[in-house]
Coordinates of C-alpha atoms in Angstrom, one line a residue:
X1 CA -59.8 -0.2 -27.0
X2 CA -63.0 -0.2 -24.9
X3 CA -66.1 1.7 -26.0
X4 CA -67.9 3.7 -23.3
X5 CA -71.3 2.4 -24.4
X6 CA -70.2 -1.2 -23.9
X7 CA -68.1 -0.8 -20.7
X8 CA -69.8 -2.3 -17.7
X9 CA -69.0 -1.3 -14.1
X10 CA -67.9 -4.8 -13.2
X11 CA -65.2 -4.6 -15.8
X12 CA -63.0 -2.3 -13.7
X13 CA -62.1 -4.8 -11.0
X14 CA -61.6 -7.4 -13.8
X15 CA -59.2 -5.2 -15.6
X16 CA -57.3 -4.5 -12.4
X17 CA -57.2 -8.2 -11.5
X18 CA -55.8 -9.0 -14.9
X19 CA -53.1 -6.4 -14.6
X20 CA -52.0 -7.6 -11.2
X21 CA -52.1 -11.2 -12.3
X22 CA -49.9 -10.4 -15.3
X23 CA -47.4 -8.7 -13.0
X24 CA -47.3 -11.7 -10.6
X25 CA -47.1 -14.3 -13.4
X26 CA -44.2 -12.4 -15.1
X27 CA -42.3 -12.3 -11.8
X28 CA -42.9 -16.0 -11.0
X29 CA -41.7 -16.9 -14.5
X30 CA -38.5 -14.8 -14.1
X31 CA -37.9 -16.1 -10.6
X32 CA -38.8 -19.8 -10.8
X33 CA -38.4 -20.8 -14.4
X34 CA -35.3 -19.1 -15.5
X35 CA -32.0 -21.0 -15.5
X36 CA -28.4 -19.7 -15.1
X37 CA -28.0 -19.2 -18.8
X38 CA -31.0 -17.0 -18.9
X39 CA -29.6 -14.9 -16.1
X40 CA -26.4 -14.6 -18.0
X41 CA -28.3 -13.3 -21.0
X42 CA -30.3 -11.0 -18.8
X43 CA -27.2 -9.4 -17.3
X44 CA -25.5 -9.1 -20.7
X45 CA -28.5 -7.4 -22.2
X46 CA -28.7 -4.9 -19.4
X47 CA -25.0 -4.1 -19.8
X48 CA -25.0 -3.8 -23.6
X49 CA -28.4 -2.6 -24.5
X50 CA -29.7 -0.8 -21.5
X51 CA -31.3 2.3 -23.0
X52 CA -33.3 0.3 -25.5
X53 CA -35.5 -1.5 -22.9
X54 CA -39.2 -0.8 -23.8
X55 CA -41.9 -0.2 -21.3
X56 CA -43.5 -3.5 -20.3
X57 CA -45.0 -5.4 -17.4
X58 CA -41.6 -6.8 -16.4
X59 CA -39.7 -7.0 -13.1
X60 CA -37.2 -4.4 -14.2
X61 CA -39.6 -1.8 -15.6
X62 CA -41.4 0.9 -13.7
X63 CA -42.7 2.5 -16.9
X64 CA -46.3 2.0 -18.0
X65 CA -48.3 3.6 -20.8
X66 CA -51.4 4.1 -18.6
X67 CA -53.2 6.4 -21.0
X68 CA -53.2 4.0 -24.0
X69 CA -53.9 1.0 -21.8
X70 CA -57.1 2.4 -20.2
X71 CA -58.4 5.4 -22.2
X72 CA -61.7 5.1 -24.1
X73 CA -61.9 6.8 -27.5
X74 CA -65.2 8.4 -26.7
X75 CA -64.3 9.8 -23.2
X76 CA -63.9 13.5 -22.5
X77 CA -60.4 14.6 -21.5
X78 CA -61.7 15.4 -17.9
X79 CA -63.3 12.0 -17.6
X80 CA -60.2 10.4 -18.9
X81 CA -58.0 12.2 -16.4
X82 CA -60.3 11.3 -13.5
X83 CA -60.3 7.7 -14.4
X84 CA -56.5 7.7 -15.1
X85 CA -55.9 9.1 -11.7
X86 CA -57.9 6.2 -10.3
X87 CA -56.1 3.6 -12.3
X88 CA -52.7 5.2 -11.5
X89 CA -53.5 4.6 -7.8
X90 CA -54.5 1.0 -8.4
X91 CA -51.5 0.3 -10.6
X92 CA -49.2 1.8 -7.9
X93 CA -50.8 -0.5 -5.4
X94 CA -50.2 -3.4 -7.8
X95 CA -46.6 -2.4 -8.2
X96 CA -46.3 -2.1 -4.4
X97 CA -47.7 -5.6 -4.0
X98 CA -45.2 -6.9 -6.6
X99 CA -42.3 -5.3 -4.6
X100 CA -43.5 -7.0 -1.5
X101 CA -43.6 -10.3 -3.3
X102 CA -40.0 -9.7 -4.5
X103 CA -38.9 -9.1 -1.0
X104 CA -40.7 -12.2 0.3
X105 CA -39.1 -14.3 -2.4
X106 CA -35.6 -12.9 -1.6
X107 CA -36.1 -13.5 2.2
X108 CA -37.5 -17.0 1.8
X109 CA -35.4 -18.2 -1.1
X110 CA -32.1 -16.3 -1.1
X111 CA -30.4 -19.0 -3.2
X112 CA -31.2 -22.3 -4.9
X113 CA -34.8 -22.7 -6.0
X114 CA -35.5 -19.0 -6.7
X115 CA -32.3 -18.6 -8.8
X116 CA -31.9 -15.3 -6.9
X117 CA -29.1 -13.0 -8.2
X118 CA -28.1 -9.8 -6.4
X119 CA -29.3 -6.8 -8.5
X120 CA -31.7 -8.6 -10.8
X121 CA -34.8 -6.6 -10.0
X122 CA -33.7 -3.0 -9.8
X123 CA -32.6 -1.4 -13.0
X124 CA -34.4 0.7 -15.7
X125 CA -33.2 3.5 -17.9
X126 CA -35.3 6.1 -16.2
X127 CA -33.1 5.8 -13.1
X128 CA -29.8 6.8 -14.8
X129 CA -28.5 10.3 -14.1
X130 CA -25.3 10.7 -16.0
X131 CA -23.7 7.3 -16.4
X132 CA -21.0 8.3 -13.9
X133 CA -20.8 6.3 -10.7
X134 CA -18.4 8.8 -9.3
X135 CA -21.1 11.5 -9.3
X136 CA -23.7 9.2 -7.7
X137 CA -26.0 6.8 -9.5
X138 CA -29.2 5.6 -7.7
X139 CA -29.1 2.2 -9.6
X140 CA -25.5 1.5 -8.3
X141 CA -26.5 2.7 -4.8
X142 CA -29.3 0.1 -4.8
X143 CA -27.2 -2.6 -6.1
X144 CA -24.5 -2.1 -3.5
X145 CA -27.2 -1.7 -0.8
X146 CA -28.7 -5.0 -1.8
X147 CA -25.3 -6.7 -1.8
X148 CA -24.5 -5.4 1.7
X149 CA -28.0 -6.4 3.0
X150 CA -27.4 -9.9 1.6
X151 CA -24.0 -10.2 3.1
X152 CA -25.2 -9.0 6.5
X153 CA -27.8 -11.8 6.5
X154 CA -25.0 -14.4 5.8
X155 CA -22.0 -12.9 7.5
X156 CA -19.9 -15.1 9.8
X157 CA -21.0 -15.4 13.5
X158 CA -18.1 -17.6 14.6
X159 CA -14.8 -15.8 14.9
X160 CA -11.4 -17.5 14.3
X161 CA -9.7 -17.8 17.7
X162 CA -6.4 -16.4 16.3
X163 CA -6.1 -14.0 19.3
X164 CA -4.9 -17.0 21.3
X165 CA -1.9 -17.2 18.9
X166 CA -0.9 -13.6 19.0
X167 CA 2.0 -12.3 21.0
X168 CA 1.1 -8.6 20.3
X169 CA 4.6 -8.0 18.9
X170 CA 5.4 -5.1 16.6
X171 CA 4.4 -7.2 13.7
X172 CA 1.2 -8.4 15.3
X173 CA 1.6 -11.9 14.0
X174 CA 1.3 -15.2 15.9
X175 CA 4.3 -16.2 18.1
X176 CA 3.6 -19.9 17.5
X177 CA 3.6 -19.6 13.7
X178 CA 6.9 -19.2 12.1
X179 CA 6.3 -18.9 8.4
X180 CA 8.3 -15.7 7.6
X181 CA 11.0 -17.3 5.5
X182 CA 9.2 -20.0 3.5
X183 CA 10.5 -19.8 -0.1
X184 CA 12.9 -16.9 0.5
X185 CA 16.1 -18.8 0.8
X186 CA 15.0 -22.0 -1.0
X187 CA 12.1 -21.7 -3.5
X188 CA 11.7 -25.5 -3.4
X189 CA 11.3 -25.5 0.3
X190 CA 8.2 -27.7 0.6
X191 CA 5.0 -26.8 2.4
X192 CA 3.1 -30.0 2.8
X193 CA -0.5 -30.4 3.8
X194 CA 0.6 -31.7 7.2
X195 CA 2.9 -28.6 7.6
X196 CA 0.1 -26.2 6.6
X197 CA -2.4 -27.8 9.0
X198 CA 0.1 -27.3 11.8
X199 CA 0.2 -23.5 11.6
X200 CA -3.3 -22.5 12.9
X201 CA -6.1 -24.7 14.2
X202 CA -9.4 -23.9 12.5
X203 CA -12.5 -24.7 14.6
X204 CA -14.8 -27.2 12.9
X205 CA -17.8 -24.9 13.5
X206 CA -16.1 -22.0 11.8
X207 CA -15.2 -24.1 8.7
X208 CA -18.8 -25.4 8.5
X209 CA -20.3 -22.0 8.8
X210 CA -18.1 -20.4 6.2
X211 CA -18.8 -23.4 3.9
X212 CA -22.5 -22.8 4.1
X213 CA -22.2 -19.0 3.7
X214 CA -19.8 -19.3 0.8
X215 CA -22.3 -21.4 -1.1
X216 CA -25.1 -18.9 -0.4
X217 CA -23.0 -15.8 -1.4
X218 CA -21.5 -17.3 -4.5
X219 CA -24.9 -18.6 -5.7
X220 CA -26.3 -15.0 -5.5
X221 CA -23.4 -13.2 -7.2
X222 CA -24.2 -12.2 -10.8
X223 CA -21.7 -13.1 -13.4
X224 CA -21.8 -9.6 -15.1
X225 CA -22.5 -6.1 -13.8
X226 CA -26.3 -5.5 -14.1
X227 CA -25.8 -1.8 -14.9
X228 CA -24.2 0.0 -17.9
X229 CA -21.7 2.3 -16.1
X230 CA -18.3 0.7 -16.7
X231 CA -16.6 2.1 -19.8
X232 CA -13.1 2.8 -21.0
X233 CA -9.7 2.4 -19.4
X234 CA -8.1 4.2 -16.5
X235 CA -6.4 4.1 -13.1
X236 CA -7.8 4.1 -9.6
X237 CA -6.1 4.8 -6.3
X238 CA -7.7 4.8 -2.8
X239 CA -6.5 7.0 0.2
X240 CA -7.3 8.8 3.4
X241 CA -5.4 11.4 5.4
X242 CA -1.6 11.4 4.7
X243 CA -2.2 8.8 2.0
X244 CA -4.0 11.4 -0.1
X245 CA -0.7 13.3 -0.2
X246 CA 1.1 10.1 -1.2
X247 CA -1.6 9.5 -3.9
X248 CA -0.8 12.9 -5.3
X249 CA 2.9 12.1 -5.6
X250 CA 1.9 8.9 -7.3
X251 CA -0.4 10.6 -9.8
X252 CA 2.3 13.2 -10.6
X253 CA 4.7 10.3 -11.3
X254 CA 2.2 8.8 -13.7
X255 CA 2.1 12.0 -15.6
X256 CA 5.8 12.6 -15.5
X257 CA 6.2 9.1 -17.2
X258 CA 3.8 10.2 -20.0
X259 CA 0.7 8.4 -18.9
X260 CA -2.3 9.9 -20.7
X261 CA -5.2 7.8 -19.3
X262 CA -7.6 9.3 -16.7
X263 CA -7.0 8.7 -13.0
X264 CA -9.5 8.5 -10.1
X265 CA -8.7 8.8 -6.4
X266 CA -11.3 7.3 -4.0
X267 CA -11.4 8.9 -0.6
X268 CA -13.4 7.4 2.3
X269 CA -15.1 10.5 3.6
X270 CA -14.8 14.2 2.6
X271 CA -13.3 15.0 6.0
X272 CA -10.3 12.9 5.0
X273 CA -10.0 14.7 1.7
X274 CA -7.8 17.7 0.8
X275 CA -9.3 20.6 -1.1
X276 CA -6.0 21.7 -2.6
X277 CA -5.3 18.3 -4.1
X278 CA -8.8 17.5 -5.2
X279 CA -9.9 20.9 -6.5
X280 CA -6.7 22.6 -7.6
X281 CA -4.0 20.1 -8.6
X282 CA -5.7 17.0 -9.9
X283 CA -8.0 18.7 -12.4
X284 CA -4.9 19.9 -14.2
X285 CA -3.6 16.3 -14.4
X286 CA -6.8 14.7 -15.9
X287 CA -7.5 13.2 -12.5
X288 CA -10.3 13.6 -10.0
X289 CA -11.3 12.7 -6.4
X290 CA -14.4 10.7 -5.8
X291 CA -15.9 10.1 -2.3
X292 CA -17.4 6.9 -0.9
X293 CA -20.7 8.4 0.3
X294 CA -21.3 9.8 -3.2
X295 CA -20.3 6.7 -5.0
X296 CA -22.0 4.1 -2.8
X297 CA -24.8 6.1 -1.2
X298 CA -25.7 7.0 2.4
X299 CA -27.6 3.7 2.9
X300 CA -24.6 1.6 2.3
X301 CA -22.4 3.8 4.4
X302 CA -24.8 3.6 7.3
X303 CA -25.0 -0.2 7.3
X304 CA -21.4 -1.2 7.6
X305 CA -18.1 0.3 8.6
X306 CA -15.5 -0.5 5.9
X307 CA -11.9 -1.3 6.9
X308 CA -8.7 -0.6 5.0
X309 CA -8.6 -4.0 3.3
X310 CA -12.1 -3.5 1.8
X311 CA -11.1 -0.1 0.5
X312 CA -9.2 -1.4 -2.5
X313 CA -12.0 -3.6 -3.7
X314 CA -14.5 -0.8 -3.2
X315 CA -12.3 1.6 -5.2
X316 CA -12.3 -0.9 -8.1
X317 CA -16.1 -1.4 -7.9
X318 CA -16.7 2.3 -7.7
X319 CA -14.4 3.4 -10.5
X320 CA -16.1 4.2 -13.8
X321 CA -13.6 2.3 -15.9
X322 CA -14.3 -1.1 -17.4
X323 CA -10.6 -1.9 -17.6
X324 CA -9.2 -0.6 -14.3
X325 CA -5.7 -0.6 -13.1
X326 CA -5.5 -0.3 -9.3
X327 CA -2.4 1.0 -7.7
X328 CA -1.7 1.3 -3.9
X329 CA -0.7 4.8 -3.0
X330 CA 2.8 3.5 -2.1
X331 CA 3.1 1.5 -5.4
X332 CA 4.7 3.9 -7.9
X333 CA 5.4 3.0 -11.5
X334 CA 8.9 3.5 -12.9
X335 CA 7.6 2.9 -16.5
X336 CA 4.5 4.3 -18.2
X337 CA 2.0 1.4 -17.7
X338 CA -0.6 2.6 -20.3
X339 CA 0.5 -0.1 -22.8
X340 CA -0.6 -2.9 -20.6
X341 CA -4.3 -2.3 -21.3
X342 CA -3.5 -3.4 -24.9
X343 CA -1.3 -6.3 -23.9
X344 CA -2.6 -9.5 -25.5
X345 CA -1.9 -11.6 -22.4
X346 CA -4.1 -9.2 -20.4
X347 CA -6.8 -9.2 -23.0
X348 CA -7.0 -13.0 -23.1
X349 CA -6.9 -13.4 -19.3
X350 CA -8.9 -10.4 -18.0
X351 CA -6.7 -9.9 -14.9
X352 CA -3.1 -9.4 -14.1
X353 CA -1.7 -9.8 -10.5
X354 CA 1.8 -9.5 -9.1
X355 CA 3.4 -12.0 -6.7
X356 CA 4.5 -11.5 -3.1
X357 CA 7.8 -12.5 -1.5
X358 CA 6.8 -15.9 0.0
X359 CA 5.1 -19.1 -1.0
X360 CA 1.5 -19.7 -0.3
X361 CA 0.7 -20.6 3.3
X362 CA -3.0 -21.3 2.8
X363 CA -4.8 -23.8 5.1
X364 CA -6.3 -26.8 3.2
X365 CA -9.6 -25.9 4.9
X366 CA -9.8 -22.9 2.6
X367 CA -10.3 -25.1 -0.4
X368 CA -12.8 -27.2 1.5
X369 CA -14.9 -24.0 2.2
X370 CA -14.7 -23.2 -1.6
X371 CA -15.9 -26.7 -2.4
X372 CA -12.7 -27.4 -4.4
X373 CA -11.1 -30.9 -4.2
X374 CA -7.3 -30.9 -3.9
X375 CA -6.4 -34.2 -5.5
X376 CA -3.5 -36.6 -5.0
X377 CA -1.9 -35.6 -8.2
X378 CA 1.2 -33.4 -8.9
X379 CA 0.5 -31.0 -11.7
X380 CA 3.2 -28.3 -11.3
X381 CA 6.5 -27.6 -9.5
X382 CA 6.4 -24.4 -7.5
X383 CA 5.7 -21.7 -10.2
X384 CA 6.5 -23.9 -13.2
X385 CA 3.0 -24.8 -14.4
X386 CA 4.2 -25.5 -18.0
X387 CA 6.6 -28.4 -17.8
X388 CA 5.2 -32.0 -18.0
X389 CA 5.0 -33.3 -14.4
X390 CA 6.5 -36.6 -15.5
X391 CA 9.9 -34.9 -15.5
X392 CA 9.8 -33.9 -11.8
X393 CA 7.7 -36.6 -10.2
X394 CA 8.9 -38.0 -6.8
X395 CA 11.2 -40.9 -6.8
X396 CA 8.4 -43.1 -5.4
X397 CA 5.5 -45.1 -6.8
X398 CA 2.2 -43.3 -6.3
X399 CA 1.0 -45.9 -3.8
X400 CA 4.1 -45.2 -1.7
X401 CA 3.6 -41.5 -1.5
X402 CA 2.4 -40.0 1.7
X403 CA 0.4 -37.1 0.1
X404 CA -0.1 -35.3 3.4
X405 CA 3.7 -35.3 4.2
X406 CA 5.8 -35.8 1.1
X407 CA 4.3 -33.3 -1.4
X408 CA 4.2 -29.5 -1.6
X409 CA 0.5 -28.9 -1.1
X410 CA 0.2 -26.2 -3.7
X411 CA 1.8 -28.4 -6.4
X412 CA -1.3 -30.6 -6.2
X413 CA -4.2 -30.5 -8.7
X414 CA -7.0 -28.2 -7.4
X415 CA -4.7 -26.0 -5.2
X416 CA -3.6 -22.5 -6.1
X417 CA 0.0 -22.3 -7.6
X418 CA 2.9 -20.5 -5.8
X419 CA 3.9 -17.8 -5.3
X420 CA 1.6 -15.9 -3.0
X421 CA -0.1 -12.8 -4.5
X422 CA 0.7 -9.2 -3.6
X423 CA -1.8 -6.4 -3.5
X424 CA 0.2 -3.4 -4.7
X425 CA -1.2 -3.4 -8.3
X426 CA -4.1 -5.1 -10.0
X427 CA -5.2 -4.8 -13.6
X428 CA -8.8 -6.1 -14.2
X429 CA -11.5 -6.2 -16.9
X430 CA -14.6 -5.8 -14.7
X431 CA -16.9 -7.1 -17.5
X432 CA -15.2 -10.5 -17.5
X433 CA -14.3 -10.6 -13.8
X434 CA -17.2 -8.8 -12.1
X435 CA -18.1 -11.9 -10.1
X436 CA -14.5 -12.2 -9.0
X437 CA -14.6 -8.6 -7.7
X438 CA -17.8 -9.2 -5.7
X439 CA -16.5 -12.5 -4.2
X440 CA -13.2 -10.7 -3.3
X441 CA -15.2 -8.1 -1.5
X442 CA -17.0 -10.9 0.5
X443 CA -13.6 -12.5 1.4
X444 CA -12.5 -9.2 2.8
X445 CA -15.7 -8.3 4.6
X446 CA -15.4 -11.6 6.5
X447 CA -11.6 -11.4 6.4
X448 CA -10.0 -10.4 9.7
X449 CA -11.3 -13.4 11.7
X450 CA -12.4 -15.6 8.9
X451 CA -10.7 -15.8 5.5
X452 CA -7.4 -14.0 6.4
X453 CA -6.4 -16.7 8.9
X454 CA -7.3 -19.3 6.4
X455 CA -5.6 -17.9 3.4
X456 CA -2.3 -16.7 4.9
X457 CA -2.4 -18.2 8.4
X458 CA -1.0 -14.9 9.7
X459 CA 1.9 -14.9 7.3
X460 CA 3.6 -11.7 6.1
X461 CA 1.3 -9.1 4.5
X462 CA -1.9 -10.7 5.8
X463 CA -4.9 -8.9 4.3
X464 CA -6.6 -8.5 0.9
X465 CA -3.6 -9.5 -1.2
X466 CA -4.4 -13.1 -1.9
X467 CA -8.2 -12.8 -2.0
X468 CA -8.3 -11.7 -5.7
X469 CA -6.5 -14.9 -6.8
X470 CA -8.7 -17.1 -4.6
X471 CA -11.9 -15.5 -6.0
X472 CA -10.6 -16.1 -9.6
X473 CA -9.7 -19.7 -8.6
X474 CA -13.2 -20.4 -7.4
X475 CA -14.9 -19.1 -10.6
X476 CA -12.2 -20.7 -12.8
X477 CA -11.5 -17.3 -14.3
X478 CA -8.1 -16.8 -16.0
X479 CA -5.5 -14.5 -14.7
X480 CA -1.8 -14.0 -15.2
X481 CA 0.8 -13.6 -12.4
X482 CA 4.5 -13.3 -13.1
X483 CA 6.2 -16.5 -11.7
X484 CA 8.9 -14.8 -9.7
X485 CA 8.6 -12.8 -6.4
X486 CA 9.6 -9.2 -6.2
X487 CA 13.2 -8.0 -5.8
X488 CA 14.0 -6.1 -2.6
X489 CA 16.2 -3.0 -2.7
X490 CA 16.9 0.1 -0.7
X491 CA 16.4 1.1 3.0
X492 CA 13.4 -0.2 4.9
X493 CA 10.9 -2.5 3.2
X494 CA 11.0 -1.6 -0.5
X495 CA 10.6 -3.9 -3.5
X496 CA 10.5 -3.8 -7.3
X497 CA 7.8 -5.7 -9.1
X498 CA 8.3 -7.3 -12.6
X499 CA 7.5 -5.6 -15.9
X500 CA 5.2 -8.4 -17.1
X501 CA 5.7 -8.2 -20.9
X502 CA 9.4 -8.8 -20.8
X503 CA 8.9 -11.2 -17.9
X504 CA 6.5 -13.2 -20.0
X505 CA 9.0 -13.3 -22.9
X506 CA 11.7 -14.7 -20.6
X507 CA 9.2 -17.2 -19.2
X508 CA 8.5 -18.5 -22.7
X509 CA 12.2 -18.8 -23.4
X510 CA 12.8 -20.7 -20.2
X511 CA 9.9 -23.1 -20.8
X512 CA 11.0 -23.8 -24.4
X513 CA 14.5 -24.4 -23.2
X514 CA 13.3 -26.8 -20.6
X515 CA 11.3 -28.7 -23.2
X516 CA 14.3 -29.2 -25.4
X517 CA 16.5 -30.3 -22.5
X518 CA 13.9 -32.8 -21.3
X519 CA 13.6 -34.3 -24.7
X520 CA 17.4 -34.7 -24.7
X521 CA 17.1 -36.7 -21.5
X522 CA 18.6 -34.1 -19.1
X523 CA 17.4 -34.1 -15.5
X524 CA 15.0 -31.4 -14.5
X525 CA 16.5 -28.6 -12.3
X526 CA 13.9 -26.0 -11.3
X527 CA 16.5 -23.5 -9.9
X528 CA 18.8 -23.5 -12.9
X529 CA 16.3 -24.1 -15.7
X530 CA 13.4 -22.0 -14.5
X531 CA 13.9 -19.8 -11.5
X532 CA 17.3 -18.3 -12.3
X533 CA 16.3 -17.6 -15.9
X534 CA 13.8 -15.0 -14.9
X535 CA 15.6 -13.7 -11.7
X536 CA 17.3 -10.4 -11.2
X537 CA 19.4 -9.1 -12.9
X538 CA 17.7 -10.8 -15.9
X539 CA 14.5 -8.9 -15.2
X540 CA 12.9 -5.6 -16.0
X541 CA 10.7 -3.7 -13.5
X542 CA 7.4 -1.9 -13.7
X543 CA 6.7 -0.4 -10.3
X544 CA 8.2 0.2 -6.8
X545 CA 6.2 -0.9 -3.8
X546 CA 7.3 1.1 -0.8
X547 CA 5.9 -0.6 2.3
X548 CA 8.0 1.4 4.8
X549 CA 8.8 4.2 5.2
X550 CA 5.9 6.2 3.6
X551 CA 6.5 9.5 1.8
X552 CA 6.3 12.0 4.6
X553 CA 9.0 14.6 4.0
X554 CA 8.7 16.1 7.5
X555 CA 9.3 12.6 9.0
X556 CA 12.3 12.1 6.7
X557 CA 13.8 15.4 7.9
X558 CA 12.9 15.0 11.6
X559 CA 14.3 11.4 11.9
X560 CA 17.2 12.0 9.5
X561 CA 16.1 9.0 7.5
X562 CA 18.0 10.1 4.4
X563 CA 21.3 9.9 6.1
X564 CA 23.4 6.8 6.7
X565 CA 25.3 5.9 10.0
X566 CA 28.1 8.3 9.0
X567 CA 25.7 11.2 8.5
X568 CA 26.1 11.1 4.7
X569 CA 23.3 11.3 2.2
X570 CA 21.9 8.0 1.0
X571 CA 19.3 6.7 -1.4
X572 CA 16.2 5.2 0.3
X573 CA 15.1 3.4 -2.9
X574 CA 18.5 2.1 -3.8
X575 CA 20.3 2.3 -7.2
X576 CA 18.5 0.9 -10.2
X577 CA 19.4 1.3 -13.9
X578 CA 17.2 1.6 -17.0
X579 CA 14.2 3.0 -15.2
X580 CA 13.0 6.4 -13.9
X581 CA 14.9 7.8 -10.9
X582 CA 11.8 7.7 -8.8
X583 CA 13.4 9.2 -5.7
X584 CA 14.7 12.2 -7.7
X585 CA 11.3 12.9 -9.4
X586 CA 9.4 12.6 -6.1
X587 CA 11.7 15.1 -4.3
X588 CA 11.5 17.5 -7.2
X589 CA 7.7 17.3 -7.1
X590 CA 7.5 17.7 -3.3
X591 CA 9.7 20.8 -3.6
X592 CA 7.5 22.3 -6.3
X593 CA 4.2 21.6 -4.5
X594 CA 5.3 22.7 -1.0
X595 CA 7.9 25.4 -1.6
X596 CA 7.5 26.9 -5.1
X597 CA 3.7 26.8 -5.2
X598 CA 3.3 27.0 -1.4
X599 CA 0.2 24.8 -1.5
X600 CA -1.4 24.3 1.9
X601 CA -2.0 20.5 2.4
X602 CA -4.3 19.3 5.1
X603 CA -2.0 16.5 6.3
X604 CA 0.8 18.9 7.2
X605 CA -1.2 21.4 9.2
X606 CA -0.1 20.0 12.5
X607 CA 3.6 20.7 12.0
X608 CA 5.4 23.4 13.9
X609 CA 6.4 26.6 12.2
X610 CA 10.0 25.7 12.8
X611 CA 9.6 22.5 10.8
X612 CA 7.7 24.4 8.0
X613 CA 10.5 26.9 7.8
X614 CA 13.1 24.1 7.5
X615 CA 11.4 21.8 5.1
X616 CA 12.2 23.7 1.9
X617 CA 15.9 23.8 2.7
X618 CA 15.8 20.0 3.3
X619 CA 13.9 19.3 0.1
X620 CA 16.1 21.5 -2.1
X621 CA 19.3 19.9 -0.7
X622 CA 17.9 16.5 -1.2
X623 CA 16.7 17.2 -4.8
X624 CA 20.1 18.6 -5.8
X625 CA 22.0 15.7 -4.2
X626 CA 19.9 13.2 -6.0
X627 CA 20.2 15.0 -9.3
X628 CA 24.0 15.0 -8.9
X629 CA 24.0 11.3 -8.3
X630 CA 21.5 10.0 -10.8
X631 CA 21.8 7.3 -13.4
X632 CA 18.7 8.7 -15.2
X633 CA 19.7 11.0 -18.1
X634 CA 16.1 11.6 -19.0
X635 CA 15.1 13.1 -15.7
X636 CA 18.4 14.7 -14.7
X637 CA 17.6 18.4 -14.1
X638 CA 13.9 17.5 -13.9
X639 CA 11.7 20.5 -13.2
X640 CA 8.1 19.8 -12.2
X641 CA 7.1 23.4 -12.9
X642 CA 8.3 23.0 -16.5
X643 CA 6.6 19.6 -16.7
X644 CA 3.2 21.1 -15.6
X645 CA 3.4 23.8 -18.3
X646 CA 4.0 21.1 -20.9
X647 CA 1.0 19.1 -19.6
X648 CA -1.3 22.2 -19.6
X649 CA -0.3 23.1 -23.1

């Protein structure tokens, strides 16, 4: 390109100046003159066509063809190498200057004018190890590190004063707030704006700070994942300590039901892991353990201490699957859920959630923080979002309605529909709902003394459960949630959640029936026409969420939890027809793992030798009693040892 006879010494700084200028101009064009649609295309291209990116002077490429750019055709090889070394140094300096400029732009313009999006600068195909987040990917580490850095700059500094409301009871919820039963006895029990504002008092300064931070965070969240690692379908669970054991029981249930899809188990740190489970048992079941330090990197782990309610979102982010089905360790399926990945309602919505037992108790301030206007207009009745509102409007003229007192707040346009959302299972397409996942993580990072008091106002199950729905609501992303709360059954706190396909079919029947009756002039009756049509026993179930007690066989034996007041055997999970006998299968699996295989599990190391000697007799008796008293013909006489051989073959 340049002849050695014609090259002048002063051309060297000119060439370097041009190279640096090109770098800076390219960056400024990307940062200041790209709009949101360009960012969307940018992220889509990275996701779909990542490996085909060519070396260029762009913010995402660290690959330069130095030899062709600067080599003279008449130079000797040694002269060329010497000059290339010189130019390499200068170009590295230019790249360093570019990186400094990027940092300055991010620090000075985190949102707004710079159109900054988390992760927009960092990715090139040379950085990818094996397209497997679970084995550690530097690009994903940097993305999460950037996300956490950005959050830490904009985390809340004003804490919700909810400690003043706590009585430190066994439930740890406010004494002054009595919202336990809303919707349980009467689904039409109204929760007006006035009632909701009376639960917890939210400091004005807190609401203002969260409003500012929410805008900054959501402006910076990319709409799609800026890396190509999410592929395929699969399940993810998250656990530590004893819950790793419970996760094993859950995974064994998946396989007993015939599930074929891969399963991942995210464990916080390796010290909380179990070698027997991770290295011996799970590999035989097309499942594996992944560990947070490997998935998210040491930098992220050193910057922030994650709590239990962030664990679920991190598991979904760190799973390698694009379509990921999260299950709590204590949420066990009673039907094979593999078919739901192909369900048309899921494909069209991109996310399926399951409801909780009570109505939403969200503070109106939450919608203010999100920048969503809740209007003076009724658009639904409880969970019936389908029937024309003219059939159930209040017997008042609009001008006579006291909107703060007379109307169920979550029936109004702009609010989130009832019922509240549970957290036992979540099915999500991370390509269409990646921004929802990142916003959900933010809600949970600032959750305990920020968003949790706003979303549930210290109601039952306070934590991550409603945050997915609120993130989807903010981004106007579709999702499907069955319209009826779970059905409680058994000893302790146990509930069955709906099988959504049959539930959706019954919902369609109810809606069509209501339409016909309304056209005939009948009066709208929510309980008879809608609620009861899809209530138990007219429902089928997908999974059992066992809040208490957890699956600890030593505790069951020690506290005699499997016996009733008369000292007789009883079922902890109740009696349920037409689904797997979950209790029978779990006891058979526990007997196989602990007694037949004599696996040594970390979580049981502290038990006395006397308890260890007695546990096999307890498990065998329990398994035989359940088998003699089962409704489940398919799993009567179930042998896990035989099942394992079938799986391995």
